[in-house]
Amino acid sequence: MAEFKKADSMLEWFDQRLGVVKFAKVMMTEYWIPKNINFLWAMGVLLTVMFAILLISGIFLLMYYKPDINMAFDSVNYTIMQEVGYGWLFRHIHAVGASVIFLIIYIHMFTGIYYGSYKRGREMIWISGMILFMLFSAEGFSGYMLPWGQMSYWAAYVITEIFGGIPLIGGDLVVWIRGNFYVADSTLTRFFMLHVLLIPLAIIGAIVLHFYALRFPHVNNEEGEFFDFDAEAEKYQEGKHKESKVIPFWPVFLSKDIFVLGVFLVFFFYLVFFHYGFAMDPVNFDKADNLKTPAHIYPEWYFLWSYEVLRGWFFEIAGVSGKSLGLMAFGFANAIFLVLPWLDRSPMVKPANQRPYFKYWFWLLIADLMVLTLFGKLPPTGANAWVGFGASSAFLILFIALPFITAAEAKKVKGQ
Amino acid sequence: MKEFKILAVLVVLVGVLYYGIEPYAHSVMHPEVAPANFNFDDLKNVDTSIKGNGANGKVLVEANCIACHAIEKVGHLQLMPNADAAAAYGVTPPDLSHAGRIYDKNFLANFIFDPVSALHLEHKYPVGGAKTFPMPAYNWMSQQDIMDIVVYLQSIAPKVLDDKVGHAITFKAACGRCHSMKYGTLEATTPADALKTYMGVTPPDLSQHIKSRGEHYLHSFINNPQVLIKGTAMPRVGLTEKAQEEVIAYMEEIGDSKKEERETVGLWVMGYMVVFALLAYLWKRQIWKKVH
Ligand code: HEM
């Protein structure tokens, strides 16, 4: 065993045993971030904080929630909302937080796409990010079921039913997922397990992977500039703070993020206390009733775009039913973002607006996703169905065209 | 400057999305309906300008109504237990102690004259149909007699306080024969299976309807259920605007009991966050001065 001299301070005591000084340097004061960034780069820290808030409020809810179809609704709406001191606060924070975290995730994702932060060495950041997106989707979906309201029940019914469209195994798969032939107590209990144990564990793992993946390629910057981080870090350490292109994670980067966080939390708590209806759908305050289908069934807002990609295909084409086509398009939409780094054939790492062709693609994609989201909530009747079909097709075409557009861009840029 | 531009783009995109999936989508799914009408002026069988005579009303009520209805306020107790009354009439007839206060005068007079048309239940009890409404129509009475009854019922109705207890009394008198309020430990006076037989559907427990339907919907629905659910078995109850407000207030006191706490705590938390953001901004400025 190494020789330990008597420590003079608590810090030294811990440093001898855990190397905390070195650790703090590696993780904080000598973890270098480009200086040339805007507030969109604070979204990662916002997400980390939101996840912590969800975890803590979730733990409080867990103390009173009952995962049983006969008790779940009242345990949430009576025990937690009205009996337990500040139970309502934890529920509001949790429900609104779950909705708002998706807003931040989307901003974070599209910041990455806009600035080309998913390629040229940043592929693993992107992939770990997409894994997080999928895990959060599963977390959101399983959590929405727990209050056992009408929308919990029917959204779970409709979404699990989607898997029934998969050829050969579809029928068995649905039963396997639900643990019964219909959405039942077994479904609630297993989604409860997923929501409070398995998926959060996986999320924590994926966050660690995501952060680790940031270490080597480093965070991108507003101009997509590549530079020598070691040389710039040296400059900073020599005291040339203004000249250096980098800043340390702590305190410089975080001081800005904490300010952005403060502004965001004002907005967040406004929603929590005064404007929560968008996250706690009124329909879900009716207890689940498997005999009474609500007039309108829709998923949470963050699933609307992919739900609309699914619904857009409502008629048969070449002998393939609309349902099957929709399912294929849905599968495509959910998987395609994962391979984005390889669909973009242009080596340019620049903000989209500085890329001659990609800029059109980017803003078209945003417009299309907006249309999909808006129409995803409206009843799919008359002209709405055709808008859905158009927007769903446009989504597929945009992604099929991306390799060609970016390859052409690469050629054009080289020619200049 | 650039950061403000980015923020502006974000705010516009999120604003459009929000507008589309919340106010706009809901207006498409739930179109506006005719405004509530608290004069019930579609009912014209009885001339309510006739001045009633309470003493004669008392005689008429004792002769005609207390066979079925309790009026505990003046000592007429219910003749049989709830379940037996429900078995006899389909639904437990309500105690009339508060009838003169909670029902609109025009509605009440016309209801006594012809219950089915006042309740808007012609689709359920068509003239000459197999089913008949359990309470007889008093269309054989003179308009004067009917107004005498109305004035009598108004004269005995006790005032209630404008608080949770008072609101609960109004709710029980108006809705309590059909609806339970589990979170307020209030059970419908008619047993559930009898209700199902009588109504065709079980009237829902109303504990959370202030949240699931909202005040705006309730305001129209209670005044006239048919405009929102065509052909529903729920009768138009005929409450005055004031009584309806008390019913809705009660639903909120039970269904959203932490509203007041939420709104005060909310202001404190937001105030705290504003201070936090300001301090964070000053700190950020100080740190970034050194690197820019
Ligand atoms: C709760 C989930 C997530 C957390 C906690 C998280 C956290 C972070 C953090 C702290 C950063 C560094 C600072 C910044 O650029 O914001 C970052 C960067 C990044 N994240 Fe995430 N992230 C999450 C989800 C995602 C998702 C869903 C994606 C998209 C698929 C994604 C893609 C990226 C990319 C591409 C970067 C690099 C940005 C750059 O280099 O400029 N992340 N993330």
Short mmCIF file of N, CA and C in Angstrom, two decimals, chain A residues 84-226:
data_model
loop_
_atom_site.label_atom_id
_atom_site.label_comp_id
_atom_site.label_asym_id
_atom_site.label_seq_id
_atom_site.Cartn_x
_atom_site.Cartn_y
_atom_site.Cartn_z
N VAL A 84 -51.76 14.38 -0.06
CA VAL A 84 -50.37 14.49 0.35
C VAL A 84 -49.91 15.95 0.25
N GLY A 85 -49.22 16.46 1.27
CA GLY A 85 -48.72 17.82 1.22
C GLY A 85 -47.82 18.03 0.01
N TYR A 86 -48.15 19.00 -0.80
CA TYR A 86 -47.39 19.34 -2.00
C TYR A 86 -47.26 18.21 -3.00
N GLY A 87 -48.11 17.18 -2.85
CA GLY A 87 -48.12 16.12 -3.85
C GLY A 87 -48.45 16.69 -5.22
N TRP A 88 -49.40 17.62 -5.24
CA TRP A 88 -49.78 18.24 -6.53
C TRP A 88 -48.58 18.91 -7.18
N LEU A 89 -47.70 19.48 -6.35
CA LEU A 89 -46.54 20.19 -6.90
C LEU A 89 -45.63 19.20 -7.62
N PHE A 90 -45.40 18.06 -6.97
CA PHE A 90 -44.52 17.08 -7.60
C PHE A 90 -45.16 16.53 -8.88
N ARG A 91 -46.46 16.35 -8.84
CA ARG A 91 -47.07 15.82 -10.06
C ARG A 91 -47.02 16.85 -11.18
N HIS A 92 -47.32 18.08 -10.86
CA HIS A 92 -47.27 19.11 -11.90
C HIS A 92 -45.86 19.24 -12.47
N ILE A 93 -44.86 19.24 -11.57
CA ILE A 93 -43.48 19.37 -12.05
C ILE A 93 -43.15 18.18 -12.95
N HIS A 94 -43.57 17.00 -12.53
CA HIS A 94 -43.21 15.80 -13.28
C HIS A 94 -43.90 15.78 -14.65
N ALA A 95 -45.18 16.08 -14.66
CA ALA A 95 -45.92 16.00 -15.93
C ALA A 95 -45.49 17.11 -16.89
N VAL A 96 -45.37 18.33 -16.38
CA VAL A 96 -44.96 19.43 -17.25
C VAL A 96 -43.50 19.23 -17.66
N GLY A 97 -42.67 18.77 -16.72
CA GLY A 97 -41.26 18.52 -17.05
C GLY A 97 -41.11 17.50 -18.16
N ALA A 98 -41.92 16.45 -18.12
CA ALA A 98 -41.80 15.41 -19.13
C ALA A 98 -42.16 15.96 -20.50
N SER A 99 -43.08 16.89 -20.54
CA SER A 99 -43.47 17.47 -21.82
C SER A 99 -42.41 18.47 -22.30
N VAL A 100 -41.95 19.30 -21.38
CA VAL A 100 -41.02 20.36 -21.75
C VAL A 100 -39.64 19.79 -22.11
N ILE A 101 -39.27 18.67 -21.48
CA ILE A 101 -37.95 18.12 -21.81
C ILE A 101 -37.90 17.75 -23.29
N PHE A 102 -39.04 17.38 -23.85
CA PHE A 102 -39.04 17.05 -25.28
C PHE A 102 -38.84 18.30 -26.13
N LEU A 103 -39.40 19.39 -25.68
CA LEU A 103 -39.17 20.64 -26.41
C LEU A 103 -37.67 20.92 -26.45
N ILE A 104 -37.01 20.78 -25.29
CA ILE A 104 -35.57 21.04 -25.23
C ILE A 104 -34.80 20.00 -26.05
N ILE A 105 -35.23 18.75 -25.97
CA ILE A 105 -34.57 17.72 -26.77
C ILE A 105 -34.64 18.07 -28.26
N TYR A 106 -35.82 18.48 -28.71
CA TYR A 106 -35.93 18.83 -30.13
C TYR A 106 -35.05 20.03 -30.48
N ILE A 107 -35.02 21.03 -29.61
CA ILE A 107 -34.15 22.18 -29.89
C ILE A 107 -32.70 21.72 -29.96
N HIS A 108 -32.33 20.86 -29.01
CA HIS A 108 -30.96 20.34 -28.94
C HIS A 108 -30.61 19.55 -30.21
N MET A 109 -31.53 18.69 -30.63
CA MET A 109 -31.31 17.87 -31.83
C MET A 109 -31.15 18.72 -33.07
N PHE A 110 -32.06 19.68 -33.21
CA PHE A 110 -32.03 20.47 -34.44
C PHE A 110 -30.91 21.49 -34.42
N THR A 111 -30.42 21.85 -33.22
CA THR A 111 -29.19 22.64 -33.15
C THR A 111 -28.06 21.80 -33.73
N GLY A 112 -27.99 20.53 -33.32
CA GLY A 112 -26.96 19.62 -33.83
C GLY A 112 -27.05 19.49 -35.35
N ILE A 113 -28.27 19.38 -35.86
CA ILE A 113 -28.42 19.22 -37.31
C ILE A 113 -28.03 20.54 -38.00
N TYR A 114 -28.48 21.64 -37.45
CA TYR A 114 -28.22 22.94 -38.08
C TYR A 114 -26.72 23.21 -38.20
N TYR A 115 -25.98 22.92 -37.13
CA TYR A 115 -24.55 23.25 -37.13
C TYR A 115 -23.69 22.09 -37.62
N GLY A 116 -24.30 21.02 -38.08
CA GLY A 116 -23.52 19.88 -38.59
C GLY A 116 -22.71 19.20 -37.51
N SER A 117 -23.26 19.14 -36.28
CA SER A 117 -22.49 18.59 -35.17
C SER A 117 -22.58 17.07 -35.07
N TYR A 118 -23.03 16.43 -36.12
CA TYR A 118 -23.23 14.97 -36.04
C TYR A 118 -22.22 14.22 -36.89
N LYS A 119 -21.27 14.93 -37.52
CA LYS A 119 -20.39 14.23 -38.47
C LYS A 119 -18.95 14.64 -38.27
N ARG A 120 -18.07 14.05 -39.08
CA ARG A 120 -16.63 14.33 -39.01
C ARG A 120 -16.12 14.15 -37.58
N GLY A 121 -16.32 12.94 -37.05
CA GLY A 121 -15.79 12.63 -35.73
C GLY A 121 -16.84 12.71 -34.64
N ARG A 122 -18.01 13.34 -34.92
CA ARG A 122 -19.03 13.48 -33.87
C ARG A 122 -20.15 12.46 -34.03
N GLU A 123 -19.91 11.41 -34.80
CA GLU A 123 -20.97 10.43 -35.05
C GLU A 123 -21.45 9.75 -33.76
N MET A 124 -20.51 9.45 -32.86
CA MET A 124 -20.93 8.75 -31.64
C MET A 124 -21.73 9.66 -30.70
N ILE A 125 -21.44 10.96 -30.76
CA ILE A 125 -22.26 11.89 -29.96
C ILE A 125 -23.69 11.81 -30.47
N TRP A 126 -23.80 11.85 -31.78
CA TRP A 126 -25.12 11.84 -32.40
C TRP A 126 -25.86 10.54 -32.07
N ILE A 127 -25.16 9.42 -32.24
CA ILE A 127 -25.84 8.13 -32.03
C ILE A 127 -26.26 7.98 -30.56
N SER A 128 -25.35 8.35 -29.66
CA SER A 128 -25.75 8.24 -28.25
C SER A 128 -26.91 9.19 -27.96
N GLY A 129 -26.93 10.33 -28.64
CA GLY A 129 -28.06 11.26 -28.49
C GLY A 129 -29.35 10.65 -28.99
N MET A 130 -29.30 9.98 -30.13
CA MET A 130 -30.51 9.36 -30.66
C MET A 130 -30.99 8.22 -29.76
N ILE A 131 -30.03 7.52 -29.16
CA ILE A 131 -30.42 6.47 -28.21
C ILE A 131 -31.18 7.13 -27.05
N LEU A 132 -30.67 8.29 -26.62
CA LEU A 132 -31.37 9.01 -25.55
C LEU A 132 -32.77 9.41 -25.99
N PHE A 133 -32.88 9.87 -27.22
CA PHE A 133 -34.20 10.27 -27.73
C PHE A 133 -35.17 9.09 -27.69
N MET A 134 -34.69 7.94 -28.14
CA MET A 134 -35.58 6.76 -28.15
C MET A 134 -35.94 6.34 -26.73
N LEU A 135 -34.96 6.38 -25.84
CA LEU A 135 -35.24 6.00 -24.46
C LEU A 135 -36.23 6.99 -23.82
N PHE A 136 -36.06 8.26 -24.10
CA PHE A 136 -36.99 9.24 -23.55
C PHE A 136 -38.39 9.05 -24.11
N SER A 137 -38.46 8.69 -25.40
CA SER A 137 -39.78 8.43 -25.98
C SER A 137 -40.46 7.29 -25.24
N ALA A 138 -39.70 6.23 -25.00
CA ALA A 138 -40.27 5.09 -24.29
C ALA A 138 -40.66 5.49 -22.86
N GLU A 139 -39.83 6.33 -22.26
CA GLU A 139 -40.10 6.78 -20.90
C GLU A 139 -41.37 7.63 -20.86
N GLY A 140 -41.50 8.51 -21.84
CA GLY A 140 -42.69 9.37 -21.90
C GLY A 140 -43.94 8.54 -22.13
N PHE A 141 -43.86 7.60 -23.04
CA PHE A 141 -45.02 6.78 -23.36
C PHE A 141 -45.44 5.92 -22.17
N SER A 142 -44.46 5.28 -21.52
CA SER A 142 -44.82 4.41 -20.40
C SER A 142 -45.35 5.24 -19.23
N GLY A 143 -44.80 6.43 -19.05
CA GLY A 143 -45.25 7.27 -17.93
C GLY A 143 -46.67 7.78 -18.13
N TYR A 144 -47.01 8.07 -19.37
CA TYR A 144 -48.32 8.62 -19.66
C TYR A 144 -49.43 7.63 -19.31
N MET A 145 -49.06 6.36 -19.29
CA MET A 145 -50.06 5.33 -19.03
C MET A 145 -50.40 5.25 -17.53
N LEU A 146 -49.47 5.65 -16.69
CA LEU A 146 -49.61 5.36 -15.26
C LEU A 146 -50.85 5.96 -14.58
N PRO A 147 -51.29 7.19 -14.89
CA PRO A 147 -52.47 7.71 -14.19
C PRO A 147 -53.75 6.96 -14.53
N TRP A 148 -53.70 6.11 -15.55
CA TRP A 148 -54.85 5.28 -15.93
C TRP A 148 -56.11 6.09 -16.21
N GLY A 149 -55.91 7.18 -16.92
CA GLY A 149 -57.05 7.96 -17.40
C GLY A 149 -57.46 7.46 -18.77
N GLN A 150 -58.49 8.09 -19.32
CA GLN A 150 -58.98 7.69 -20.64
C GLN A 150 -57.89 7.79 -21.71
N MET A 151 -57.11 8.89 -21.69
CA MET A 151 -56.11 9.03 -22.74
C MET A 151 -54.94 8.08 -22.50
N SER A 152 -54.62 7.82 -21.22
CA SER A 152 -53.60 6.81 -20.91
C SER A 152 -53.97 5.51 -21.59
N TYR A 153 -55.21 5.14 -21.35
CA TYR A 153 -55.65 3.83 -21.81
C TYR A 153 -55.71 3.76 -23.32
N TRP A 154 -56.34 4.76 -23.93
CA TRP A 154 -56.59 4.65 -25.37
C TRP A 154 -55.34 4.94 -26.19
N ALA A 155 -54.47 5.82 -25.70
CA ALA A 155 -53.22 6.03 -26.43
C ALA A 155 -52.40 4.74 -26.34
N ALA A 156 -52.37 4.11 -25.17
CA ALA A 156 -51.64 2.85 -25.02
C ALA A 156 -52.24 1.79 -25.94
N TYR A 157 -53.55 1.79 -26.02
CA TYR A 157 -54.23 0.82 -26.88
C TYR A 157 -53.84 1.03 -28.34
N VAL A 158 -53.94 2.28 -28.80
CA VAL A 158 -53.68 2.57 -30.22
C VAL A 158 -52.21 2.31 -30.56
N ILE A 159 -51.31 2.76 -29.69
CA ILE A 159 -49.88 2.64 -30.02
C ILE A 159 -49.42 1.18 -29.97
N THR A 160 -49.90 0.42 -28.97
CA THR A 160 -49.47 -0.99 -28.95
C THR A 160 -50.09 -1.74 -30.13
N GLU A 161 -51.29 -1.31 -30.51
CA GLU A 161 -51.96 -1.92 -31.66
C GLU A 161 -51.12 -1.78 -32.94
N ILE A 162 -50.34 -0.68 -33.02
CA ILE A 162 -49.52 -0.44 -34.22
C ILE A 162 -48.62 -1.64 -34.50
N PHE A 163 -48.08 -2.24 -33.44
CA PHE A 163 -47.16 -3.36 -33.63
C PHE A 163 -47.86 -4.56 -34.26
N GLY A 164 -49.18 -4.60 -34.14
CA GLY A 164 -49.94 -5.68 -34.74
C GLY A 164 -49.81 -5.72 -36.26
N GLY A 165 -49.40 -4.61 -36.86
CA GLY A 165 -49.28 -4.55 -38.32
C GLY A 165 -48.03 -5.22 -38.84
N ILE A 166 -47.09 -5.54 -37.97
CA ILE A 166 -45.86 -6.19 -38.42
C ILE A 166 -46.20 -7.59 -38.95
N PRO A 167 -45.73 -7.94 -40.14
CA PRO A 167 -46.11 -9.23 -40.73
C PRO A 167 -45.68 -10.41 -39.86
N LEU A 168 -46.41 -11.48 -39.95
CA LEU A 168 -46.17 -12.75 -39.27
C LEU A 168 -46.26 -12.68 -37.74
N ILE A 169 -45.38 -11.89 -37.11
CA ILE A 169 -45.33 -11.95 -35.65
C ILE A 169 -46.22 -10.89 -34.99
N GLY A 170 -46.81 -9.97 -35.80
CA GLY A 170 -47.53 -8.83 -35.25
C GLY A 170 -48.49 -9.17 -34.12
N GLY A 171 -49.41 -10.09 -34.40
CA GLY A 171 -50.44 -10.43 -33.42
C GLY A 171 -49.85 -10.90 -32.10
N ASP A 172 -48.88 -11.82 -32.20
CA ASP A 172 -48.24 -12.35 -30.99
C ASP A 172 -47.47 -11.25 -30.26
N LEU A 173 -46.86 -10.37 -31.05
CA LEU A 173 -46.05 -9.31 -30.47
C LEU A 173 -46.90 -8.39 -29.59
N VAL A 174 -48.09 -8.04 -30.09
CA VAL A 174 -48.96 -7.16 -29.33
C VAL A 174 -49.32 -7.81 -27.99
N VAL A 175 -49.66 -9.09 -28.04
CA VAL A 175 -50.02 -9.79 -26.81
C VAL A 175 -48.82 -9.85 -25.86
N TRP A 176 -47.64 -10.03 -26.45
CA TRP A 176 -46.43 -10.11 -25.63
C TRP A 176 -46.16 -8.78 -24.93
N ILE A 177 -46.35 -7.69 -25.69
CA ILE A 177 -46.10 -6.37 -25.10
C ILE A 177 -47.12 -6.08 -23.99
N ARG A 178 -48.39 -6.37 -24.28
CA ARG A 178 -49.44 -6.04 -23.31
C ARG A 178 -49.50 -7.02 -22.15
N GLY A 179 -48.99 -8.22 -22.37
CA GLY A 179 -49.12 -9.24 -21.34
C GLY A 179 -50.56 -9.73 -21.23
N ASN A 180 -51.36 -9.42 -22.24
CA ASN A 180 -52.76 -9.82 -22.25
C ASN A 180 -53.30 -9.55 -23.65
N PHE A 181 -54.53 -9.93 -23.90
CA PHE A 181 -55.06 -9.69 -25.25
C PHE A 181 -55.49 -8.24 -25.44
N TYR A 182 -55.72 -7.58 -24.35
CA TYR A 182 -56.07 -6.16 -24.43
C TYR A 182 -55.21 -5.41 -23.42
N VAL A 183 -55.32 -4.10 -23.41
CA VAL A 183 -54.55 -3.33 -22.44
C VAL A 183 -55.19 -3.56 -21.07
N ALA A 184 -54.43 -4.12 -20.14
CA ALA A 184 -55.02 -4.59 -18.90
C ALA A 184 -54.08 -4.32 -17.73
N ASP A 185 -54.43 -4.87 -16.58
CA ASP A 185 -53.63 -4.68 -15.38
C ASP A 185 -52.17 -5.10 -15.62
N SER A 186 -52.00 -6.22 -16.32
CA SER A 186 -50.63 -6.70 -16.60
C SER A 186 -49.86 -5.63 -17.39
N THR A 187 -50.55 -4.98 -18.31
CA THR A 187 -49.88 -3.95 -19.11
C THR A 187 -49.44 -2.80 -18.21
N LEU A 188 -50.34 -2.37 -17.33
CA LEU A 188 -50.02 -1.24 -16.45
C LEU A 188 -48.81 -1.58 -15.58
N THR A 189 -48.82 -2.75 -14.99
CA THR A 189 -47.76 -3.10 -14.05
C THR A 189 -46.41 -3.19 -14.76
N ARG A 190 -46.40 -3.75 -15.96
CA ARG A 190 -45.10 -3.86 -16.63
C ARG A 190 -44.62 -2.51 -17.15
N PHE A 191 -45.54 -1.66 -17.56
CA PHE A 191 -45.12 -0.33 -18.00
C PHE A 191 -44.63 0.48 -16.79
N PHE A 192 -45.20 0.19 -15.65
CA PHE A 192 -44.73 0.82 -14.42
C PHE A 192 -43.28 0.43 -14.15
N MET A 193 -43.00 -0.87 -14.27
CA MET A 193 -41.63 -1.34 -14.07
C MET A 193 -40.69 -0.64 -15.05
N LEU A 194 -41.08 -0.62 -16.32
CA LEU A 194 -40.22 0.03 -17.33
C LEU A 194 -40.00 1.49 -16.97
N HIS A 195 -41.07 2.15 -16.57
CA HIS A 195 -41.00 3.59 -16.35
C HIS A 195 -40.14 3.96 -15.14
N VAL A 196 -40.21 3.18 -14.08
CA VAL A 196 -39.48 3.59 -12.88
C VAL A 196 -38.15 2.87 -12.71
N LEU A 197 -37.92 1.82 -13.46
CA LEU A 197 -36.65 1.13 -13.25
C LEU A 197 -35.83 1.00 -14.52
N LEU A 198 -36.27 0.16 -15.44
CA LEU A 198 -35.40 -0.23 -16.53
C LEU A 198 -35.01 0.94 -17.43
N ILE A 199 -36.00 1.73 -17.85
CA ILE A 199 -35.66 2.81 -18.78
C ILE A 199 -34.82 3.90 -18.11
N PRO A 200 -35.16 4.33 -16.87
CA PRO A 200 -34.28 5.32 -16.23
C PRO A 200 -32.84 4.83 -16.10
N LEU A 201 -32.67 3.56 -15.77
CA LEU A 201 -31.30 3.02 -15.68
C LEU A 201 -30.61 3.17 -17.02
N ALA A 202 -31.31 2.77 -18.07
CA ALA A 202 -30.72 2.85 -19.41
C ALA A 202 -30.42 4.30 -19.77
N ILE A 203 -31.30 5.20 -19.36
CA ILE A 203 -31.08 6.62 -19.68
C ILE A 203 -29.81 7.13 -19.00
N ILE A 204 -29.65 6.76 -17.73
CA ILE A 204 -28.45 7.21 -17.02
C ILE A 204 -27.20 6.69 -17.74
N GLY A 205 -27.25 5.41 -18.13
CA GLY A 205 -26.13 4.85 -18.88
C GLY A 205 -25.89 5.62 -20.17
N ALA A 206 -26.96 5.91 -20.88
CA ALA A 206 -26.81 6.59 -22.17
C ALA A 206 -26.31 8.01 -22.00
N ILE A 207 -26.68 8.67 -20.90
CA ILE A 207 -26.17 10.03 -20.67
C ILE A 207 -24.65 9.97 -20.44
N VAL A 208 -24.22 8.98 -19.66
CA VAL A 208 -22.77 8.83 -19.44
C VAL A 208 -22.07 8.61 -20.79
N LEU A 209 -22.62 7.75 -21.61
CA LEU A 209 -22.02 7.49 -22.92
C LEU A 209 -21.98 8.76 -23.77
N HIS A 210 -23.08 9.51 -23.73
CA HIS A 210 -23.19 10.75 -24.50
C HIS A 210 -22.10 11.74 -24.07
N PHE A 211 -21.92 11.90 -22.78
CA PHE A 211 -20.90 12.83 -22.28
C PHE A 211 -19.51 12.34 -22.65
N TYR A 212 -19.31 11.04 -22.54
CA TYR A 212 -18.01 10.48 -22.87
C TYR A 212 -17.71 10.70 -24.35
N ALA A 213 -18.75 10.52 -25.17
CA ALA A 213 -18.56 10.68 -26.61
C ALA A 213 -18.19 12.12 -26.98
N LEU A 214 -18.47 13.07 -26.09
CA LEU A 214 -18.13 14.47 -26.36
C LEU A 214 -16.65 14.76 -26.13
N ARG A 215 -16.00 13.91 -25.33
CA ARG A 215 -14.64 14.19 -24.88
C ARG A 215 -13.64 14.33 -26.01
N PHE A 216 -13.62 13.37 -26.92
CA PHE A 216 -12.55 13.34 -27.93
C PHE A 216 -12.82 14.29 -29.08
N PRO A 217 -14.00 14.24 -29.70
CA PRO A 217 -14.20 15.19 -30.81
C PRO A 217 -14.43 16.63 -30.34
N HIS A 218 -14.72 16.81 -29.09
CA HIS A 218 -15.03 18.13 -28.52
C HIS A 218 -16.33 18.69 -29.07
N VAL A 219 -16.84 19.67 -28.35
CA VAL A 219 -18.09 20.31 -28.75
C VAL A 219 -17.83 21.17 -29.99
N ASN A 220 -18.78 21.20 -30.87
CA ASN A 220 -18.71 22.03 -32.08
C ASN A 220 -18.89 23.51 -31.71
N ASN A 221 -18.78 24.39 -32.69
CA ASN A 221 -18.96 25.81 -32.41
C ASN A 221 -19.76 26.48 -33.52
N GLU A 222 -20.07 27.73 -33.32
CA GLU A 222 -20.99 28.45 -34.21
C GLU A 222 -20.56 28.48 -35.66
N GLU A 223 -19.25 28.40 -35.91
CA GLU A 223 -18.77 28.48 -37.29
C GLU A 223 -18.32 27.12 -37.82
N GLY A 224 -18.43 26.09 -36.99
CA GLY A 224 -17.98 24.77 -37.42
C GLY A 224 -16.48 24.71 -37.61
N GLU A 225 -15.77 25.59 -36.92
CA GLU A 225 -14.32 25.68 -37.10
C GLU A 225 -13.59 24.52 -36.40
N PHE A 226 -12.62 23.94 -37.08
CA PHE A 226 -11.76 22.94 -36.44
C PHE A 226 -10.49 23.63 -36.00
#
